[in-house]
Amino acid sequence: ADGCPPGSLLTPHPGELARLLSVPREKVEANPVDYILVAAREFRTTVLLKGYNQYVATESGKVTRVDRGVGWTAQAGSGDVLAGMAGTLLAQLRDPVLAGLAAAMMQVHVTTEHKGPYPPDRMVEFLPTCIGNLVAH
């Protein structure tokens, strides 16, 4: 009832967001920006909506759309990898917006550098090289 602890980052996919907000998944998929804003305000936190189109919304109403990913990341476990990256970055950066955006962009970068489909555990193997390449540029 009091929202999430300050500095939190929720990472639902559209189905999870629909359940959190008690609305049909189809409504979230049809209007993701509207519903991610509702969630950010209701839970008083930053929200990263996982999926083909990824969005990060803040409680204050700012929404940022991340470049489109690839369809094969919609397989079971890919969202867990994304949430793990976001959690790792949140622990380091202590900024939920930057953590959510950076994680989503890293996932897009990995999937465009390594044409898949790959299972999530294989995608994780590409992260160190992709991060190194990003840092080097």
PDB file of C-alpha atoms in Angstrom:
ATOM      1  CA  ALA A   1       0.000   0.000   0.000  1.00  0.00           C
ATOM      2  CA  ASP A   2       2.914   2.361   0.609  1.00  0.00           C
ATOM      3  CA  GLY A   3       4.595   1.608  -2.716  1.00  0.00           C
ATOM      4  CA  CYS A   4       8.070   0.216  -3.182  1.00  0.00           C
ATOM      5  CA  PRO A   5      11.155   1.222  -1.218  1.00  0.00           C
ATOM      6  CA  PRO A   6      12.891   4.328  -2.593  1.00  0.00           C
ATOM      7  CA  GLY A   7      15.291   3.485  -5.390  1.00  0.00           C
ATOM      8  CA  SER A   8      13.429   0.329  -6.446  1.00  0.00           C
ATOM      9  CA  LEU A   9      13.027  -0.903  -9.994  1.00  0.00           C
ATOM     10  CA  LEU A  10      10.137  -3.131 -11.057  1.00  0.00           C
ATOM     11  CA  THR A  11      10.779  -5.247 -14.165  1.00  0.00           C
ATOM     12  CA  PRO A  12       7.480  -6.786 -15.336  1.00  0.00           C
ATOM     13  CA  HIS A  13       6.626  -8.013 -18.817  1.00  0.00           C
ATOM     14  CA  PRO A  14       3.138  -7.073 -20.099  1.00  0.00           C
ATOM     15  CA  GLY A  15       1.458 -10.126 -18.529  1.00  0.00           C
ATOM     16  CA  GLU A  16       3.014  -9.464 -15.141  1.00  0.00           C
ATOM     17  CA  LEU A  17       2.125  -5.778 -15.352  1.00  0.00           C
ATOM     18  CA  ALA A  18      -1.468  -6.700 -16.196  1.00  0.00           C
ATOM     19  CA  ARG A  19      -1.642  -8.924 -13.112  1.00  0.00           C
ATOM     20  CA  LEU A  20      -0.102  -6.231 -10.896  1.00  0.00           C
ATOM     21  CA  LEU A  21      -2.703  -3.723 -12.077  1.00  0.00           C
ATOM     22  CA  SER A  22      -5.625  -6.187 -12.317  1.00  0.00           C
ATOM     23  CA  VAL A  23      -6.307  -5.418 -15.976  1.00  0.00           C
ATOM     24  CA  PRO A  24      -6.369  -7.672 -19.041  1.00  0.00           C
ATOM     25  CA  ARG A  25      -3.002  -8.241 -20.716  1.00  0.00           C
ATOM     26  CA  GLU A  26      -4.482  -7.051 -24.014  1.00  0.00           C
ATOM     27  CA  LYS A  27      -5.033  -3.596 -22.519  1.00  0.00           C
ATOM     28  CA  VAL A  28      -1.402  -3.352 -21.411  1.00  0.00           C
ATOM     29  CA  GLU A  29      -0.192  -4.523 -24.817  1.00  0.00           C
ATOM     30  CA  ALA A  30      -2.430  -2.005 -26.590  1.00  0.00           C
ATOM     31  CA  ASN A  31      -1.374   0.943 -24.380  1.00  0.00           C
ATOM     32  CA  PRO A  32       1.935   0.084 -22.694  1.00  0.00           C
ATOM     33  CA  VAL A  33       2.903   3.680 -21.943  1.00  0.00           C
ATOM     34  CA  ASP A  34      -0.390   4.392 -20.183  1.00  0.00           C
ATOM     35  CA  TYR A  35      -0.114   1.320 -17.979  1.00  0.00           C
ATOM     36  CA  ILE A  36       3.572   1.627 -17.161  1.00  0.00           C
ATOM     37  CA  LEU A  37       2.839   5.161 -15.947  1.00  0.00           C
ATOM     38  CA  VAL A  38      -0.030   3.888 -13.820  1.00  0.00           C
ATOM     39  CA  ALA A  39       2.277   1.290 -12.276  1.00  0.00           C
ATOM     40  CA  ALA A  40       5.086   3.780 -11.635  1.00  0.00           C
ATOM     41  CA  ARG A  41       2.680   6.111  -9.853  1.00  0.00           C
ATOM     42  CA  GLU A  42       0.746   3.410  -8.011  1.00  0.00           C
ATOM     43  CA  PHE A  43       3.840   1.612  -6.729  1.00  0.00           C
ATOM     44  CA  ARG A  44       5.836   4.862  -6.384  1.00  0.00           C
ATOM     45  CA  THR A  45       8.866   3.512  -8.194  1.00  0.00           C
ATOM     46  CA  THR A  46      10.646   3.210 -11.522  1.00  0.00           C
ATOM     47  CA  VAL A  47       9.288   0.544 -13.854  1.00  0.00           C
ATOM     48  CA  LEU A  48      11.075  -1.203 -16.734  1.00  0.00           C
ATOM     49  CA  LEU A  49       8.489  -2.855 -18.976  1.00  0.00           C
ATOM     50  CA  LYS A  50      10.210  -5.808 -20.605  1.00  0.00           C
ATOM     51  CA  GLY A  51       9.344  -6.956 -24.098  1.00  0.00           C
ATOM     52  CA  TYR A  52       9.947  -6.268 -27.773  1.00  0.00           C
ATOM     53  CA  ASN A  53       9.355  -2.584 -27.063  1.00  0.00           C
ATOM     54  CA  GLN A  54      10.867  -1.690 -23.709  1.00  0.00           C
ATOM     55  CA  TYR A  55       9.964   1.349 -21.668  1.00  0.00           C
ATOM     56  CA  VAL A  56      11.256   2.875 -18.459  1.00  0.00           C
ATOM     57  CA  ALA A  57       8.812   5.053 -16.516  1.00  0.00           C
ATOM     58  CA  THR A  58       9.294   7.114 -13.400  1.00  0.00           C
ATOM     59  CA  GLU A  59       6.826   8.034 -10.703  1.00  0.00           C
ATOM     60  CA  SER A  60       7.066  11.647 -11.877  1.00  0.00           C
ATOM     61  CA  GLY A  61       5.655  10.669 -15.277  1.00  0.00           C
ATOM     62  CA  LYS A  62       8.708  10.510 -17.520  1.00  0.00           C
ATOM     63  CA  VAL A  63       8.754   7.605 -19.992  1.00  0.00           C
ATOM     64  CA  THR A  64      11.707   6.600 -22.139  1.00  0.00           C
ATOM     65  CA  ARG A  65      11.416   4.026 -24.902  1.00  0.00           C
ATOM     66  CA  VAL A  66      14.458   1.877 -25.571  1.00  0.00           C
ATOM     67  CA  ASP A  67      15.369   0.837 -29.108  1.00  0.00           C
ATOM     68  CA  ARG A  68      13.460  -2.186 -30.272  1.00  0.00           C
ATOM     69  CA  GLY A  69      14.826  -5.552 -29.435  1.00  0.00           C
ATOM     70  CA  VAL A  70      14.424  -8.723 -31.417  1.00  0.00           C
ATOM     71  CA  GLY A  71      11.485 -11.073 -31.175  1.00  0.00           C
ATOM     72  CA  TRP A  72      13.482 -14.057 -29.983  1.00  0.00           C
ATOM     73  CA  THR A  73      14.097 -12.415 -26.615  1.00  0.00           C
ATOM     74  CA  ALA A  74      10.443 -13.144 -25.843  1.00  0.00           C
ATOM     75  CA  GLN A  75      11.393 -16.670 -24.810  1.00  0.00           C
ATOM     76  CA  ALA A  76      11.234 -17.927 -21.253  1.00  0.00           C
ATOM     77  CA  GLY A  77      14.233 -16.780 -19.234  1.00  0.00           C
ATOM     78  CA  SER A  78      15.206 -13.753 -21.341  1.00  0.00           C
ATOM     79  CA  GLY A  79      13.315 -11.404 -19.054  1.00  0.00           C
ATOM     80  CA  ASP A  80      15.091 -12.961 -16.091  1.00  0.00           C
ATOM     81  CA  VAL A  81      18.421 -12.179 -17.743  1.00  0.00           C
ATOM     82  CA  LEU A  82      17.285  -8.591 -18.320  1.00  0.00           C
ATOM     83  CA  ALA A  83      16.072  -8.270 -14.721  1.00  0.00           C
ATOM     84  CA  GLY A  84      19.388  -9.679 -13.493  1.00  0.00           C
ATOM     85  CA  MET A  85      21.330  -7.138 -15.531  1.00  0.00           C
ATOM     86  CA  ALA A  86      19.099  -4.367 -14.198  1.00  0.00           C
ATOM     87  CA  GLY A  87      19.574  -5.537 -10.612  1.00  0.00           C
ATOM     88  CA  THR A  88      23.338  -5.713 -11.019  1.00  0.00           C
ATOM     89  CA  LEU A  89      23.436  -2.230 -12.509  1.00  0.00           C
ATOM     90  CA  LEU A  90      21.100  -0.901  -9.818  1.00  0.00           C
ATOM     91  CA  ALA A  91      23.466  -2.178  -7.132  1.00  0.00           C
ATOM     92  CA  GLN A  92      26.350  -0.375  -8.834  1.00  0.00           C
ATOM     93  CA  LEU A  93      24.701   2.816 -10.067  1.00  0.00           C
ATOM     94  CA  ARG A  94      22.081   3.263  -7.341  1.00  0.00           C
ATOM     95  CA  ASP A  95      19.890   4.929  -9.954  1.00  0.00           C
ATOM     96  CA  PRO A  96      16.880   2.870 -11.062  1.00  0.00           C
ATOM     97  CA  VAL A  97      16.308   4.860 -14.251  1.00  0.00           C
ATOM     98  CA  LEU A  98      19.898   4.485 -15.444  1.00  0.00           C
ATOM     99  CA  ALA A  99      19.956   0.835 -14.385  1.00  0.00           C
ATOM    100  CA  GLY A 100      16.761   0.033 -16.292  1.00  0.00           C
ATOM    101  CA  LEU A 101      17.793   1.917 -19.408  1.00  0.00           C
ATOM    102  CA  ALA A 102      21.329   0.524 -19.434  1.00  0.00           C
ATOM    103  CA  ALA A 103      20.132  -3.057 -18.958  1.00  0.00           C
ATOM    104  CA  ALA A 104      17.566  -2.766 -21.747  1.00  0.00           C
ATOM    105  CA  MET A 105      20.109  -1.175 -24.084  1.00  0.00           C
ATOM    106  CA  MET A 106      22.671  -3.866 -23.307  1.00  0.00           C
ATOM    107  CA  GLN A 107      20.125  -6.550 -24.157  1.00  0.00           C
ATOM    108  CA  VAL A 108      19.369  -4.816 -27.475  1.00  0.00           C
ATOM    109  CA  HIS A 109      23.090  -4.488 -28.178  1.00  0.00           C
ATOM    110  CA  VAL A 110      23.786  -8.160 -27.452  1.00  0.00           C
ATOM    111  CA  THR A 111      20.905  -9.330 -29.624  1.00  0.00           C
ATOM    112  CA  THR A 112      21.864  -7.131 -32.562  1.00  0.00           C
ATOM    113  CA  GLU A 113      25.548  -8.071 -32.354  1.00  0.00           C
ATOM    114  CA  HIS A 114      24.768 -11.792 -32.117  1.00  0.00           C
ATOM    115  CA  LYS A 115      21.985 -12.728 -34.484  1.00  0.00           C
ATOM    116  CA  GLY A 116      19.952 -15.436 -32.820  1.00  0.00           C
ATOM    117  CA  PRO A 117      17.880 -16.963 -31.688  1.00  0.00           C
ATOM    118  CA  TYR A 118      19.905 -18.019 -28.682  1.00  0.00           C
ATOM    119  CA  PRO A 119      18.644 -19.361 -25.374  1.00  0.00           C
ATOM    120  CA  PRO A 120      19.031 -16.961 -22.429  1.00  0.00           C
ATOM    121  CA  ASP A 121      21.992 -18.823 -20.933  1.00  0.00           C
ATOM    122  CA  ARG A 122      23.854 -18.447 -24.236  1.00  0.00           C
ATOM    123  CA  MET A 123      22.928 -14.764 -24.500  1.00  0.00           C
ATOM    124  CA  VAL A 124      24.546 -14.186 -21.111  1.00  0.00           C
ATOM    125  CA  GLU A 125      27.849 -15.513 -22.481  1.00  0.00           C
ATOM    126  CA  PHE A 126      27.940 -12.633 -24.968  1.00  0.00           C
ATOM    127  CA  LEU A 127      27.568  -9.907 -22.315  1.00  0.00           C
ATOM    128  CA  PRO A 128      31.224  -9.473 -21.269  1.00  0.00           C
ATOM    129  CA  THR A 129      32.429  -8.956 -24.846  1.00  0.00           C
ATOM    130  CA  CYS A 130      29.560  -6.620 -25.684  1.00  0.00           C
ATOM    131  CA  ILE A 131      30.124  -4.565 -22.545  1.00  0.00           C
ATOM    132  CA  GLY A 132      33.848  -4.396 -23.339  1.00  0.00           C
ATOM    133  CA  ASN A 133      33.099  -3.218 -26.875  1.00  0.00           C
ATOM    134  CA  LEU A 134      30.727  -0.556 -25.621  1.00  0.00           C
ATOM    135  CA  VAL A 135      33.235   0.718 -23.054  1.00  0.00           C
ATOM    136  CA  ALA A 136      36.038   0.769 -25.655  1.00  0.00           C
ATOM    137  CA  HIS A 137      34.053   3.031 -27.970  1.00  0.00           C
TER     138      HIS A 137
END
